[in-house]
PDB file of C-alpha atoms and ligand atoms in Angstrom:
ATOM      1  CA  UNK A   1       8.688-171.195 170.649  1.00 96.00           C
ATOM      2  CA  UNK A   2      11.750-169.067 171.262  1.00 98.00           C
ATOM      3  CA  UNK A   3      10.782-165.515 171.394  1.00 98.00           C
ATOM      4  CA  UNK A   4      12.912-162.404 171.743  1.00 98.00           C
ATOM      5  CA  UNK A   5      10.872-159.107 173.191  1.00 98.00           C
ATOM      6  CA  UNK A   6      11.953-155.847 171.617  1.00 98.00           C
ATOM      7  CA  UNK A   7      11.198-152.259 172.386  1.00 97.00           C
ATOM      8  CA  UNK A   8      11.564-148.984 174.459  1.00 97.00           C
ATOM      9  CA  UNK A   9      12.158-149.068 178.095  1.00 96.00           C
ATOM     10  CA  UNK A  10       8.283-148.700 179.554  1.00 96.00           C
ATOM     11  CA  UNK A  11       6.741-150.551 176.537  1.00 98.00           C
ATOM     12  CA  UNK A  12       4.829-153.186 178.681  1.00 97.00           C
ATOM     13  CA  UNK A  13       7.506-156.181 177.315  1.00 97.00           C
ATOM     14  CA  UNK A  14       7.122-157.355 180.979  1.00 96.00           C
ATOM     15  CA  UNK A  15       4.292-157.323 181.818  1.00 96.00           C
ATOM     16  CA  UNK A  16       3.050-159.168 178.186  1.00 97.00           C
ATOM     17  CA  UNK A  17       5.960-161.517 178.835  1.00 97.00           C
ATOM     18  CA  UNK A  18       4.279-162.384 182.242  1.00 96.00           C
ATOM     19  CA  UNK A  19       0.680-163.150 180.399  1.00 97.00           C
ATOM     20  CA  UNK A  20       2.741-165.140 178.047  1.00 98.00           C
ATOM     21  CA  UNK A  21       4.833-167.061 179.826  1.00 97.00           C
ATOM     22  CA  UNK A  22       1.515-168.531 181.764  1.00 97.00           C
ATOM     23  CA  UNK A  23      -0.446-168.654 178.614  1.00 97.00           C
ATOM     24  CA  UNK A  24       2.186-170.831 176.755  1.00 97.00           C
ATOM     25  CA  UNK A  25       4.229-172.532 179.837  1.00 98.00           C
ATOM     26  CA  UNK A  26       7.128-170.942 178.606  1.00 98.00           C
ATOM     27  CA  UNK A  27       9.954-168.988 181.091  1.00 98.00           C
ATOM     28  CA  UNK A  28       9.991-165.228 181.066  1.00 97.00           C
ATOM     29  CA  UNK A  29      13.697-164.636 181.175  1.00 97.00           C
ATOM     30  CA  UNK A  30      14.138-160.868 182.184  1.00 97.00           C
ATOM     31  CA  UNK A  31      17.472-160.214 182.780  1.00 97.00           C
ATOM     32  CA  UNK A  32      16.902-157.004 184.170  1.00 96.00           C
ATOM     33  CA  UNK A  33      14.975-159.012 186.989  1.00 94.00           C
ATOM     34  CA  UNK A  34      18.349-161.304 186.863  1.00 95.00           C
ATOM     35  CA  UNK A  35      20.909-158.356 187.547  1.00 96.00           C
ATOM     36  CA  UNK A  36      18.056-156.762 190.180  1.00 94.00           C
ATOM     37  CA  UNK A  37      18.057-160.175 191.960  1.00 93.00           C
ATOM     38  CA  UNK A  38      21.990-160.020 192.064  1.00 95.00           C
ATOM     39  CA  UNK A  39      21.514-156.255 193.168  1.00 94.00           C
ATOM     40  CA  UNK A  40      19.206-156.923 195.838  1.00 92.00           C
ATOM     41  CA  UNK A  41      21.374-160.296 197.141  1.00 94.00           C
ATOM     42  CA  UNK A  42      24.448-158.134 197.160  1.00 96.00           C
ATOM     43  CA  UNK A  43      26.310-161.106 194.959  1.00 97.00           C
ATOM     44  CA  UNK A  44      29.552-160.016 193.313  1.00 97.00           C
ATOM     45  CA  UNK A  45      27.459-159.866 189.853  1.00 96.00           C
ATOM     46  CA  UNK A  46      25.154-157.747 191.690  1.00 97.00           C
ATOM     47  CA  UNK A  47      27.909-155.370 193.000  1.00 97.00           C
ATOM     48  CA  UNK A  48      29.560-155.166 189.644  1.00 97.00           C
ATOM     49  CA  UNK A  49      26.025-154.169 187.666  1.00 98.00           C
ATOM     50  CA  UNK A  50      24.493-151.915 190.413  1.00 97.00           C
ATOM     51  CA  UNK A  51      25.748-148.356 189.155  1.00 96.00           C
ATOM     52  CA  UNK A  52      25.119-149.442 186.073  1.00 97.00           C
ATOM     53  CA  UNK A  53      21.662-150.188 186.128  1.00 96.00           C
ATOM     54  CA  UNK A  54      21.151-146.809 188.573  1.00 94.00           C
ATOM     55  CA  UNK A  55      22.275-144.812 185.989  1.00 93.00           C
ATOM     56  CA  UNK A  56      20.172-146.670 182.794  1.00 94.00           C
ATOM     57  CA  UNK A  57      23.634-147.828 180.970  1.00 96.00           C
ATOM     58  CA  UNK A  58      23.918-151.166 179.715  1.00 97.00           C
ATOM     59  CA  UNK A  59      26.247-154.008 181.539  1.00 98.00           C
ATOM     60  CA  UNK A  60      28.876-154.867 179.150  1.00 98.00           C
ATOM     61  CA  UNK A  61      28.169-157.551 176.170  1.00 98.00           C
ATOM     62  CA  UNK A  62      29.719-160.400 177.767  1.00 97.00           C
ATOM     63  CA  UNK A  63      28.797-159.968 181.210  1.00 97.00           C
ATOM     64  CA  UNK A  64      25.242-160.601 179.626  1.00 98.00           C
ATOM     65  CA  UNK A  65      25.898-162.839 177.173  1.00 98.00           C
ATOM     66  CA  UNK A  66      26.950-165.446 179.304  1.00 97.00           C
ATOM     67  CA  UNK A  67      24.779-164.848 181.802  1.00 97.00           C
ATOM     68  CA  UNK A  68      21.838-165.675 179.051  1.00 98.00           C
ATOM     69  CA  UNK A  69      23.689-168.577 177.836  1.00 98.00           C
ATOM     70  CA  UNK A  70      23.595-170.238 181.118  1.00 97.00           C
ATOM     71  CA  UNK A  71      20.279-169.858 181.149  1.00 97.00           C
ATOM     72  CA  UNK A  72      19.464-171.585 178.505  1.00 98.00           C
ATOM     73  CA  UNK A  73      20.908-174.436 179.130  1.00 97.00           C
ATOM     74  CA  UNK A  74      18.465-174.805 182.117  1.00 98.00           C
ATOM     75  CA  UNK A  75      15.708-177.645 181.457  1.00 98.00           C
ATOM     76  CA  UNK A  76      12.910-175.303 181.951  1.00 97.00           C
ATOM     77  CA  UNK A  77      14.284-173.489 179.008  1.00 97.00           C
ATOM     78  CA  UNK A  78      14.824-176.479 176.314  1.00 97.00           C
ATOM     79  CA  UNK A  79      10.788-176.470 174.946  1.00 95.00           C
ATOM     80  CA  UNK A  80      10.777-172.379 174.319  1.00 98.00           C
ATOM     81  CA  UNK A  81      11.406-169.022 176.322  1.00 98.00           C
ATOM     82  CA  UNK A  82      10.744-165.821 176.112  1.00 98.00           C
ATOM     83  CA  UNK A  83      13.429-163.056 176.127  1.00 98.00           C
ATOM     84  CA  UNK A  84      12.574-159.663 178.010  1.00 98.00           C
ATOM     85  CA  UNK A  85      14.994-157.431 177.964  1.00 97.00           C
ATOM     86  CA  UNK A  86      18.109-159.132 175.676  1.00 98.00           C
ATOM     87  CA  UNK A  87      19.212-159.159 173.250  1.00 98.00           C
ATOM     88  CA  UNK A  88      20.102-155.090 173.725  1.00 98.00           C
ATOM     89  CA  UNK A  89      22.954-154.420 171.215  1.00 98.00           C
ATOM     90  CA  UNK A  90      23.622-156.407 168.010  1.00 98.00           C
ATOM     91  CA  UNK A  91      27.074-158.355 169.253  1.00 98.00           C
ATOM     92  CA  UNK A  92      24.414-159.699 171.839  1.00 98.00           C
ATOM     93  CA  UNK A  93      21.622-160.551 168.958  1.00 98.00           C
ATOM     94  CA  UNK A  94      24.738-161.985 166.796  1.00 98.00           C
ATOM     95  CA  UNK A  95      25.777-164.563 170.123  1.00 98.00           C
ATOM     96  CA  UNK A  96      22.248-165.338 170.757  1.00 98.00           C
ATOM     97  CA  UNK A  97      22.056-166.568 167.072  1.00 98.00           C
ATOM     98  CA  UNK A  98      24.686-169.006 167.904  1.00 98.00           C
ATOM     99  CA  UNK A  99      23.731-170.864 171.033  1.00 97.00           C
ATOM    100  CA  UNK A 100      19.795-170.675 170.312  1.00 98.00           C
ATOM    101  CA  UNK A 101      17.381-170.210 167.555  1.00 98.00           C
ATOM    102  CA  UNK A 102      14.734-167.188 167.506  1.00 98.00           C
ATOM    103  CA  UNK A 103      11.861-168.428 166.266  1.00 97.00           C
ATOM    104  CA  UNK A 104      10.303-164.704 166.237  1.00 98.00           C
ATOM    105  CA  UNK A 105      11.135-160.866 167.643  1.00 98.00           C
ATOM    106  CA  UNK A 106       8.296-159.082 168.664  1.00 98.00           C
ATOM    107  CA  UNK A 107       8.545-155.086 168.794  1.00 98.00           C
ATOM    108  CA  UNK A 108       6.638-153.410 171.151  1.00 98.00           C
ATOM    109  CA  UNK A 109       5.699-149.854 169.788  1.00 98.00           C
ATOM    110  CA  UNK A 110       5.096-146.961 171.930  1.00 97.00           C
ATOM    111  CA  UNK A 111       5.659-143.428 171.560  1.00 96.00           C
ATOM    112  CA  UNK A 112       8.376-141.622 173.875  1.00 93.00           C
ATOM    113  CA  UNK A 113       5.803-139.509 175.731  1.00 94.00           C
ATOM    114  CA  UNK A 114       3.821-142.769 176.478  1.00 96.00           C
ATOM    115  CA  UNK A 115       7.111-144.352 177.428  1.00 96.00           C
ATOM    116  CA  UNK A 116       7.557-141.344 180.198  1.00 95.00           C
ATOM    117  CA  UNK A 117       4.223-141.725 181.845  1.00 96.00           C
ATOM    118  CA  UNK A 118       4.343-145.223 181.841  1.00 97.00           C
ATOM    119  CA  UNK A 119       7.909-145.329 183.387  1.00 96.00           C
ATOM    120  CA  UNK A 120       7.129-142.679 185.869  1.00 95.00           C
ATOM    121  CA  UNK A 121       4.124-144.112 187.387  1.00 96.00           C
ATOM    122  CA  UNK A 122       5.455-147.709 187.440  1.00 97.00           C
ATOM    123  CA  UNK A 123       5.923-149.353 191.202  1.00 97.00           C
ATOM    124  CA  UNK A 124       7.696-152.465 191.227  1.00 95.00           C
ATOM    125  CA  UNK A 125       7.688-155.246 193.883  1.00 94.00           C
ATOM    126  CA  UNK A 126      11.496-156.236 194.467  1.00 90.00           C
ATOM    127  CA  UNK A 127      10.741-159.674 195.823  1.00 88.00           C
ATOM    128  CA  UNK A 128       8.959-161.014 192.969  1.00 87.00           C
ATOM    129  CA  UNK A 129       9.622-158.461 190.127  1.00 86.00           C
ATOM    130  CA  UNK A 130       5.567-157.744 189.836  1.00 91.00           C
ATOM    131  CA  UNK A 131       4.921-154.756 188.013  1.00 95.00           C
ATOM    132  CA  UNK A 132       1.893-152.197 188.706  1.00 97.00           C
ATOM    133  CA  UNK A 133       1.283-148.731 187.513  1.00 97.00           C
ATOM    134  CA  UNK A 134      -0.332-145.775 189.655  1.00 97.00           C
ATOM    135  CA  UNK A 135      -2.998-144.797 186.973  1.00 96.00           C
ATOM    136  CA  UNK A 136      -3.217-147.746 184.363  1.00 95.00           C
ATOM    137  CA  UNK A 137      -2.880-150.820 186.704  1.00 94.00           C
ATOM    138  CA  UNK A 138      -2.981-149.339 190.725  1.00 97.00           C
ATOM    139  CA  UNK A 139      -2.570-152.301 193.755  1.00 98.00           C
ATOM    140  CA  UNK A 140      -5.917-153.010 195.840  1.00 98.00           C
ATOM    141  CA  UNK A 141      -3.739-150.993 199.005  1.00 97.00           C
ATOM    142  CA  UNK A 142      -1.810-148.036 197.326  1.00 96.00           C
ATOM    143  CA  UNK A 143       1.969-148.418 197.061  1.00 97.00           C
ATOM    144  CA  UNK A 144       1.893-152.364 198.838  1.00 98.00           C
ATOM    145  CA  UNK A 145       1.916-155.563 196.802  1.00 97.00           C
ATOM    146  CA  UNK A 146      -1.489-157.339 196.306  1.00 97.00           C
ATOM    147  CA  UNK A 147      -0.041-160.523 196.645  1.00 97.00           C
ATOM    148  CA  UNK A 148       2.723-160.304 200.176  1.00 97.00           C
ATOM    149  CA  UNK A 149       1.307-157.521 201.421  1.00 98.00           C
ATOM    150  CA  UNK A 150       4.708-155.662 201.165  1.00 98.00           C
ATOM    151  CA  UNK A 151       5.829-152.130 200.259  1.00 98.00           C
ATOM    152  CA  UNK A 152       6.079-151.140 196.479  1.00 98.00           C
ATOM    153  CA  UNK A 153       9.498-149.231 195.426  1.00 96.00           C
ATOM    154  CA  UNK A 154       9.958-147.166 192.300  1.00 96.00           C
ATOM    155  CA  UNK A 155      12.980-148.118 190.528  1.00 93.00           C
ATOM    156  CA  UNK A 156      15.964-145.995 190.788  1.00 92.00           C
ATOM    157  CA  UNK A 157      16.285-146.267 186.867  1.00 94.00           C
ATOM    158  CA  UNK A 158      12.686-145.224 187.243  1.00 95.00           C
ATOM    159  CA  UNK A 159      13.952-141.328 187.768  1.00 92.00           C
ATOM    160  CA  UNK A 160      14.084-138.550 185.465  1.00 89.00           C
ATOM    161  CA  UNK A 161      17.173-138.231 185.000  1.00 88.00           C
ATOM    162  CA  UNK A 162      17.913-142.302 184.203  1.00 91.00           C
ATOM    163  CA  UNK A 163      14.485-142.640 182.050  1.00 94.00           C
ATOM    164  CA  UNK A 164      16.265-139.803 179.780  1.00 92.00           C
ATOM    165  CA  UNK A 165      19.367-141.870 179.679  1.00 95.00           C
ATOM    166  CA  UNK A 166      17.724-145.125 179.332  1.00 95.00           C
ATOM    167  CA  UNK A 167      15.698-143.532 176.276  1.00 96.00           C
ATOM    168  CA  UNK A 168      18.918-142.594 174.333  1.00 97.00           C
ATOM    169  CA  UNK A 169      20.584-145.765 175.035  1.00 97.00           C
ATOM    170  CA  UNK A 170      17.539-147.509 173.529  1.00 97.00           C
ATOM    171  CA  UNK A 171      18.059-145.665 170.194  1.00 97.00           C
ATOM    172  CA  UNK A 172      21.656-145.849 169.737  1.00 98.00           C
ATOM    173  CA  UNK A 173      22.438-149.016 170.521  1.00 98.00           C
ATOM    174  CA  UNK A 174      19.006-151.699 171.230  1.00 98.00           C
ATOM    175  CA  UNK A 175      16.670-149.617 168.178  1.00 97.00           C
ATOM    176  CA  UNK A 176      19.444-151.006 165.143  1.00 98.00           C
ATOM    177  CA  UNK A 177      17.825-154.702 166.565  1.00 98.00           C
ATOM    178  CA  UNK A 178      14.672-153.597 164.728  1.00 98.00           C
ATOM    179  CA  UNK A 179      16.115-153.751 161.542  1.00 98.00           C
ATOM    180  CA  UNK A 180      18.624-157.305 162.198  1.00 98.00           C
ATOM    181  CA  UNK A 181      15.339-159.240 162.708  1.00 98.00           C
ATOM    182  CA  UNK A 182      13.181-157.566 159.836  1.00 98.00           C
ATOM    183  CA  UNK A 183      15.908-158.806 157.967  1.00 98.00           C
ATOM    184  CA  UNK A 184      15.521-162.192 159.004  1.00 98.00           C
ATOM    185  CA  UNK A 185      11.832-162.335 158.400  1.00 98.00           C
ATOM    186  CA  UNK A 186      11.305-162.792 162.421  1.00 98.00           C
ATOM    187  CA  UNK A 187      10.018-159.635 163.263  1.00 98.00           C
ATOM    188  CA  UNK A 188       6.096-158.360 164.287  1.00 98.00           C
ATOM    189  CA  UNK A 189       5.343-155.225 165.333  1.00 98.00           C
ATOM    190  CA  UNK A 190       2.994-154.676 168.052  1.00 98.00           C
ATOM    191  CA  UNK A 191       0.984-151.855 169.152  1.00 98.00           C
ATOM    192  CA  UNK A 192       1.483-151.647 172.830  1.00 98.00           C
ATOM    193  CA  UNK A 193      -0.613-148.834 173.445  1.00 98.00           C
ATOM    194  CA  UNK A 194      -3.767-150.365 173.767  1.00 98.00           C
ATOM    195  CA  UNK A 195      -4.987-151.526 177.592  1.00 96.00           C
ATOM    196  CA  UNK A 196      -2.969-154.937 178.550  1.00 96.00           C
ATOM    197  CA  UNK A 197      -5.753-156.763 177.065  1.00 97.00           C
ATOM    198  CA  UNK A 198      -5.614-155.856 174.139  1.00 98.00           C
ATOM    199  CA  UNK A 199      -2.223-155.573 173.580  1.00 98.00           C
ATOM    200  CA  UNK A 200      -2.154-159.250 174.513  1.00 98.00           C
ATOM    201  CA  UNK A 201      -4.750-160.152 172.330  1.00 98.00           C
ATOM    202  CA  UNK A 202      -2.370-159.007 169.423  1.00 98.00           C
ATOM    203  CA  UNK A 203       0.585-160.633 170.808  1.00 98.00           C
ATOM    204  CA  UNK A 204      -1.532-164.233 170.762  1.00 98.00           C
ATOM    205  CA  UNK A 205      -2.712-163.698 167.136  1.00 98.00           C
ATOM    206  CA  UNK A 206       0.863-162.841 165.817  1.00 97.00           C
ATOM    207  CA  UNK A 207       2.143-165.934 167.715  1.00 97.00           C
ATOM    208  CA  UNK A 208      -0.794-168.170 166.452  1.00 91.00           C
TER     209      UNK A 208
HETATM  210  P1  ADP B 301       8.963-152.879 180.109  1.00 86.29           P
HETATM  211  O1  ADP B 301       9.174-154.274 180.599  1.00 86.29           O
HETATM  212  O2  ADP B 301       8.848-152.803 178.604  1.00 86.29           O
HETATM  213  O3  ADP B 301       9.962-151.918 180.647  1.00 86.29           O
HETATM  214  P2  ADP B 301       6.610-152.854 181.863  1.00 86.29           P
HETATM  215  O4  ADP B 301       5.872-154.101 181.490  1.00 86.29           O
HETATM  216  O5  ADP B 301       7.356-152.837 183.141  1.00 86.29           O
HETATM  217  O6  ADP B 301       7.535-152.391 180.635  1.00 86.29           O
HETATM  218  O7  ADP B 301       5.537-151.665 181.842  1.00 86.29           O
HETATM  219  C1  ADP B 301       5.922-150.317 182.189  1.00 86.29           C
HETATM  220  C2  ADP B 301       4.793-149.676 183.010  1.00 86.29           C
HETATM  221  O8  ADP B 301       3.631-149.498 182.197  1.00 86.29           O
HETATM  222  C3  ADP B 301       4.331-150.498 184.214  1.00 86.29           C
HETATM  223  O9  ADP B 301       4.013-149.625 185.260  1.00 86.29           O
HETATM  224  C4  ADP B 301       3.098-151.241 183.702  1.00 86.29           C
HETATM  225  O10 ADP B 301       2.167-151.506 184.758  1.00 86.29           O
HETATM  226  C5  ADP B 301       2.516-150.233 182.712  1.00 86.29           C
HETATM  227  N1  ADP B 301       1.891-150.865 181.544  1.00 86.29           N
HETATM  228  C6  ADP B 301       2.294-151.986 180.885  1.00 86.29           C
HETATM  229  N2  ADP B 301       1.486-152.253 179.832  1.00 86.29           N
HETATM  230  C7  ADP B 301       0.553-151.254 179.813  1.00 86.29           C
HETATM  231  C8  ADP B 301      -0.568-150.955 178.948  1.00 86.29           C
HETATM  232  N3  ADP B 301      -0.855-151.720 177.896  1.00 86.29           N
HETATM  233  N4  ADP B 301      -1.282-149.836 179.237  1.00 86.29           N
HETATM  234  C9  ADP B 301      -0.975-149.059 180.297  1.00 86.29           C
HETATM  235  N5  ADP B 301       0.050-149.284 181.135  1.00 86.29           N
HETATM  236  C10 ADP B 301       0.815-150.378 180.907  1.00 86.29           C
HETATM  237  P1  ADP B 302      13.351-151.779 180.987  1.00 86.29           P
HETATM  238  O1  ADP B 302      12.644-152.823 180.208  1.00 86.29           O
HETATM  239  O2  ADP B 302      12.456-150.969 181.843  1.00 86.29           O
HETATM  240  O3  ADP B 302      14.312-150.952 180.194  1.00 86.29           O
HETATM  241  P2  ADP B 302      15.044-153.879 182.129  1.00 86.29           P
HETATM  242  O4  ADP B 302      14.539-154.434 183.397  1.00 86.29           O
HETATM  243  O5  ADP B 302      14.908-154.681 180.898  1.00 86.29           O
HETATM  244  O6  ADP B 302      14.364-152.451 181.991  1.00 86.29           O
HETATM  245  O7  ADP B 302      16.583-153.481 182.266  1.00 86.29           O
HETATM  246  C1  ADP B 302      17.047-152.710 183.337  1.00 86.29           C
HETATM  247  C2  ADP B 302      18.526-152.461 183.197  1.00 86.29           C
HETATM  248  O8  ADP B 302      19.242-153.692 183.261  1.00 86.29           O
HETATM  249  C3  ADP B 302      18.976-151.819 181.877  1.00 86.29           C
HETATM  250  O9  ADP B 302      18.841-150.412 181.888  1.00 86.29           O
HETATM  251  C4  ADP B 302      20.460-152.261 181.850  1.00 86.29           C
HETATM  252  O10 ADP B 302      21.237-151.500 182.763  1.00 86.29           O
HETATM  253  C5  ADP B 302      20.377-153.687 182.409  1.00 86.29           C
HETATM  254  N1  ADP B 302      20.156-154.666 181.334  1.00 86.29           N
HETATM  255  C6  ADP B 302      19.059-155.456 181.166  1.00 86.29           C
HETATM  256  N2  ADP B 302      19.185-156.224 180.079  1.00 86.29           N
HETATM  257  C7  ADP B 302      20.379-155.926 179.520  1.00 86.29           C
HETATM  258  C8  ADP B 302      21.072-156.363 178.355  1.00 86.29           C
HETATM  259  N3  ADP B 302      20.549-157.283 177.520  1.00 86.29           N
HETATM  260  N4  ADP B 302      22.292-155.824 178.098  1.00 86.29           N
HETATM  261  C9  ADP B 302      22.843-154.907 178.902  1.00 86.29           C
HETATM  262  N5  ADP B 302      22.236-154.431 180.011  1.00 86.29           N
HETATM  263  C10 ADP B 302      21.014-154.925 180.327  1.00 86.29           C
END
């Protein structure tokens, strides 16, 4: 099962990826996570991407191309993945077509204003990439990791100012995707703004 996650920044791909991944012993392969890694390592990838990222621009087409085509060439990779986060512009969807075969694109659908709160509220854990949310999914301890017992950051891309950016990015250049895979007959759209049960519930029955 190859499966490509679409939608808005702040849609809940990741943390549905993460349920799936588990659920079908599949990788999630975020490369947001990927350049964040780099970020936080300080590796010359890392160095080239960071402003980037800050500022909720996307890293150029082949910088991320190749970077997902390594990937999945790794063995965990060769019985199904799950793509969070790529393909992002169409010349990415068009070299994804010819290293690896999609078996289906599903669209996370949430409205902008949903989008906002859930960006706004999210904490992240930098070590492991876990996700939480003030209001809709809080830590036990507020603002530490349940798991390490570390310190929760918000995301510099999590700001204002970057969600804005991130938002109109989306439509211009990742939103066009939509269409590519409804044309192949690979896309479902899911409603993502249920509680994470739910919306998983709906991601197992369109994958069943
Ligand atoms: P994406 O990977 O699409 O950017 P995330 O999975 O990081 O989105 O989710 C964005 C924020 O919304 C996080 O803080 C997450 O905890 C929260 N979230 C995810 N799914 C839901 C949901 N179904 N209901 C409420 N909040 C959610
Ligand atoms: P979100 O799901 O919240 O938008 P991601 O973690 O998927 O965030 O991505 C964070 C940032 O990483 C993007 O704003 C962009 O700068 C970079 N990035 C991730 N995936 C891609 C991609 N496929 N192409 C270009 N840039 C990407």
């Amino acid at each position: 099962m190859n499966l490509v996650f679409l939608g808005p920044p702040g849609a809940g791909k990741g943390t549905m990826a993460v349920r799936v991944a588990e659920h079908f012993s599949i990788p999630h392969i975020s490369t947001g996570d990927i350049f964040r890694a780099n970020i936080k390592g300080e590796t010359e990838l890392g160095k080239k991407v960071k402003a980037i990222l800050d500022a909720g621009n996307l890293v150029p087409d082949e910088l991320t191309i190749d970077l997902v085509r390594d990937r999945l060439t790794k063995p965990d990779a060769q019985n199904g993945y799950i793509l969070d986060g790529f393909p992002r512009t169409i010349p990415q969807a068009d070299a994804l077509a010819g290293f690896s075969t999609v078996t289906k694109a599903l669209n996370f659908v949430l409205v902008d204003e949903e989008v906002v709160k859930r960006l706004s509220g999210r904490r992240v854990h930098p070590g492991s990439g876990r996700t939480y949310h003030v209001l809709f999914s809080p830590p036990k301890v507020a603002d530490t990791d349940d798991v390490t017992g570390e310190p929760l950051v918000i995301r510099p891309d999590d700001q204002e100012d970057a969600i804005r950016n991130r938002l109109e990015v989306y439509r211009k250049q990742t939103e066009p995707l939509i269409e590519y895979y409804q044309s192949k007959n690979l896309l479902v759209d899911i409603d993502s703004s249920p509680a994470p049960d739910a919306v998983f519930k709906t991601v197992l029955n369109a994958l069943s």
